[in-house]
Amino acid sequence: MPGIRILGTGSYVPPKVLTNLDLQKMGLDTTDEWIIQRTGVRERRMADPDVATSDLSLEAARKALEMAGLTAKDLDLIIIGTITPDTCCPSAANWLQAKLDAPQAVTFDVTAACSGFIFSLNVATQYLLTGFSKTVLVVGAEVMTRTLNWKDRTTCILWGDGAGAAILTKDSGGHQLLSTHIHTDGKNGQDLLMPGGGSRTTPISHESVDKGLHTLNMIEANASFRVAVRHFVESIKEAADHNKVAIKDIAWFVPHQANLRMFQSIAKTLHLPMEKFYVTLHKYGNISSASCAIAFDEAVRDGSIKEGDLVCLPVFGGGLTWGSALVKW
């Protein structure tokens, strides 16, 4: 039975670097040492004011197309996983479609917070397996720095901007996306919440802005940490069990880049060496749906992922959402 082939990957982060020392100079009650010890983040990337999510997506998409040896005219479906689209309407994928000049493609966004790239891969797989689509561009992209309260050190130290992409087709050869697994828990969605922008808080008012309803809130961070670790571990086990492989035989784990201590906890629980975790958190921070997509592309391009390697991409995010993908490169 035909599988799902990854034809190419790409990623892009904006050139502007915001370091922990920069945050300290902004008057934030924190230090470089405090941030590194608690998160592992040393710096993050920040998009210029005139750069939108579709602009970041465009750069990542171009690199993925180049690796795949395709043009935008070969695409018949474009999906962007994001919680920071250019506009609520049209979708970020619509804006990207115009910038790529791909009028033949169907386009839409998927909203699954930090799990957005894996959810988008899952959706793309269904379109390919049914025969509706032949070549799909999947992007995870965010401009998270515009969702932050820069006086809240529990959140603003974590996030950055960027985009990662992959191009998929139905084919049993080459690099294979073996499976994707997705889950949600709406009951506990308030633990990672961006209240503004939806029907509950529109139109935007002075009152809603003053109440901080248009910035990202993280409730009960310690509880969220424990829940995230549990779901990361479950997702890795699910991908391994589904494909009948031993976790120890997976060459690389490329997780959503949330927190270094989280990775250490996952590694300890599964008796894995930290050397198997591909980490970009220290230089990019948490880029929500783009994180694992960017890390995956970098691991491919720098030669860390080698021919025949099994690679697991576990994710967890607001919603609550979580899941994983298993790739054989």
XYZ file of C-alpha atoms in Angstrom, residues 9-267:
259
model
C 11.901 20.160 4.151
C 12.693 23.802 4.802
C 12.847 26.340 7.597
C 13.394 30.015 8.246
C 13.947 32.219 11.280
C 14.152 36.016 11.133
C 17.634 37.536 11.504
C 16.905 39.676 14.581
C 18.238 38.025 17.756
C 16.823 38.848 21.198
C 19.087 37.515 23.944
C 18.398 36.973 27.625
C 20.645 39.943 28.370
C 18.501 42.065 26.043
C 15.441 41.123 28.108
C 17.286 42.096 31.275
C 18.179 45.474 29.758
C 14.486 46.018 28.943
C 13.843 46.113 32.693
C 12.457 42.598 33.017
C 12.964 41.140 36.499
C 15.199 38.289 35.372
C 18.775 37.290 34.531
C 20.447 35.241 31.838
C 21.302 32.567 34.422
C 17.709 32.417 35.762
C 16.241 31.893 32.285
C 18.809 29.278 31.247
C 18.406 27.261 34.446
C 14.606 27.139 34.189
C 14.101 26.829 30.441
C 17.336 26.273 28.514
C 16.622 29.325 26.327
C 19.580 31.617 25.661
C 18.157 33.680 22.810
C 15.216 33.805 20.413
C 14.423 35.259 16.979
C 12.047 38.176 16.486
C 10.288 39.173 13.270
C 10.374 42.807 12.156
C 7.085 44.707 12.558
C 6.215 44.462 8.861
C 6.840 40.689 8.667
C 3.801 38.413 9.013
C 3.415 34.672 9.499
C 2.911 34.112 5.765
C 6.229 35.890 5.064
C 8.099 33.486 7.335
C 6.167 30.608 5.761
C 7.135 31.749 2.280
C 10.866 31.478 3.018
C 10.512 28.020 4.583
C 8.280 26.854 1.714
C 10.777 27.985 -0.926
C 13.546 25.960 0.725
C 11.308 22.875 0.951
C 10.329 23.216 -2.715
C 13.970 23.569 -3.715
C 14.925 20.380 -1.825
C 11.979 18.559 -3.392
C 12.887 19.751 -6.879
C 9.398 21.203 -7.339
C 7.766 24.577 -7.975
C 4.721 26.135 -6.370
C 2.715 25.120 -9.454
C 3.140 21.471 -8.378
C 1.212 22.002 -5.141
C -2.484 21.197 -4.882
C -2.890 21.699 -1.123
C -1.265 24.143 1.311
C -1.814 23.799 5.071
C -0.364 26.094 7.733
C -0.411 25.143 11.399
C -0.493 28.416 13.335
C -2.129 30.358 16.156
C -0.737 33.666 14.860
C -2.109 33.984 11.297
C -1.644 37.231 9.394
C -5.383 37.825 9.797
C -8.311 35.826 11.138
C -9.723 36.069 7.630
C -8.245 35.272 5.155
C -6.147 32.467 6.616
C -2.350 32.583 6.677
C -2.378 29.788 4.085
C -4.408 32.022 1.743
C -1.844 34.796 2.071
C 0.954 32.276 1.460
C -0.829 30.908 -1.615
C -0.847 34.378 -3.177
C 2.811 35.013 -2.340
C 3.819 31.642 -3.822
C 1.608 32.249 -6.877
C -0.077 28.862 -6.495
C -3.722 29.578 -7.466
C -4.342 25.897 -8.247
C -3.854 24.862 -4.603
C -6.525 24.564 -1.921
C -5.441 26.381 1.251
C -6.423 26.518 4.920
C -4.998 26.827 8.448
C -4.987 24.311 11.291
C -5.172 25.628 14.868
C -3.534 23.286 17.360
C -1.036 25.574 19.127
C 2.381 23.963 19.647
C 1.107 20.715 18.109
C 0.103 22.487 14.896
C 2.746 20.996 12.595
C 1.964 17.391 13.561
C -1.791 18.014 13.346
C -1.230 19.520 9.887
C 0.830 16.498 8.814
C -2.031 14.295 9.975
C -4.576 16.275 7.961
C -2.345 16.250 4.875
C -1.996 12.477 5.156
C -5.768 12.006 4.947
C -6.008 14.112 1.786
C -3.177 12.159 0.177
C -4.498 8.722 1.094
C -7.971 9.498 -0.242
C -6.497 10.728 -3.503
C -7.920 14.237 -3.143
C -4.398 15.681 -3.209
C -1.152 14.612 -4.839
C 1.400 17.102 -3.501
C 0.936 18.934 -0.198
C 2.899 21.737 1.417
C 2.661 21.640 5.211
C 3.996 24.579 7.231
C 4.246 25.322 10.925
C 4.719 29.070 11.392
C 4.341 31.630 14.164
C 5.035 35.218 15.142
C 4.721 34.516 18.852
C 6.571 37.641 19.988
C 3.461 39.700 19.176
C 1.328 37.741 21.629
C 3.415 38.494 24.706
C 3.199 40.659 27.783
C 6.800 41.841 27.967
C 6.458 42.494 31.695
C 5.517 38.873 32.476
C 8.764 36.958 32.918
C 6.988 33.600 33.153
C 5.927 33.812 29.497
C 7.878 36.410 27.506
C 11.227 34.665 28.098
C 10.057 31.542 26.257
C 8.848 32.462 22.799
C 10.248 33.298 19.376
C 9.294 33.543 15.698
C 9.930 31.328 12.678
C 8.599 28.739 10.228
C 9.285 25.158 9.183
C 7.886 23.260 6.183
C 7.627 19.861 4.556
C 6.316 18.659 1.203
C 4.447 15.349 1.088
C 3.192 13.017 -1.609
C 1.723 9.491 -1.751
C 4.615 7.203 -2.634
C 6.176 4.138 -1.033
C 9.774 5.191 -1.810
C 12.224 7.633 -0.299
C 11.862 9.215 3.120
C 8.661 7.942 4.717
C 6.227 9.524 7.158
C 5.268 6.233 8.814
C 2.456 7.499 11.032
C 0.956 10.476 12.858
C -0.984 10.420 16.121
C -3.053 13.311 17.508
C -5.102 13.949 20.676
C -6.967 16.827 22.323
C -8.353 17.728 25.757
C -10.656 20.742 25.645
C -11.511 20.451 29.340
C -8.048 21.665 30.359
C -7.504 24.090 27.498
C -7.507 27.090 29.810
C -4.084 26.077 31.155
C -2.413 27.543 28.035
C -4.638 30.333 26.823
C -4.645 33.368 24.550
C -8.099 34.842 25.304
C -8.093 37.724 22.835
C -8.948 37.587 19.162
C -11.915 35.247 19.388
C -15.621 35.901 19.737
C -15.349 36.111 23.536
C -13.241 39.280 23.480
C -14.044 41.081 20.238
C -14.218 43.772 19.228
C -10.972 44.788 20.874
C -11.594 47.436 23.491
C -9.514 49.548 25.843
C -10.903 47.410 28.658
C -9.869 44.100 27.085
C -6.392 45.419 26.355
C -5.992 46.803 29.886
C -7.009 43.399 31.287
C -4.277 41.699 29.257
C -6.754 39.571 27.339
C -4.785 39.817 24.110
C -1.576 38.274 25.395
C -0.632 34.683 26.080
C -1.378 33.352 29.574
C 0.122 30.257 31.156
C -1.844 29.024 34.163
C -0.303 26.659 36.727
C 3.024 26.256 34.921
C 4.186 23.417 37.179
C 1.026 21.418 36.562
C 1.300 22.054 32.820
C 4.907 20.831 32.941
C 3.884 17.505 34.483
C 0.972 17.051 32.089
C 3.182 17.862 29.111
C 5.853 15.348 30.123
C 3.212 12.643 30.548
C 1.719 13.302 27.123
C 5.155 13.532 25.469
C 6.017 10.094 26.873
C 2.640 8.621 25.882
C 2.986 9.994 22.355
C 6.440 8.505 21.880
C 5.214 5.129 23.109
C 2.172 5.322 20.837
C 4.276 5.983 17.735
C 6.690 3.175 18.600
C 3.924 0.672 19.420
C 1.932 1.510 16.295
C 4.935 0.848 14.084
C 6.150 -2.124 16.135
C 9.574 -0.645 16.852
C 11.481 -0.422 20.119
C 11.905 3.070 21.526
C 15.634 2.385 21.938
C 15.873 1.820 18.165
C 14.649 5.341 17.378
C 17.736 7.314 16.361
C 16.430 10.826 17.039
C 13.720 12.529 19.041
C 12.868 15.949 17.627
C 10.284 17.288 20.076
C 8.366 20.508 20.211
C 10.966 22.835 21.699
C 9.259 23.745 24.952
C 11.702 23.407 27.849
C 15.075 21.698 28.314
C 14.115 20.354 31.742
C 11.088 18.780 30.072
C 13.351 16.917 27.628
C 15.524 15.752 30.512
C 12.463 14.416 32.319
C 11.253 12.598 29.189
C 14.696 11.082 28.656
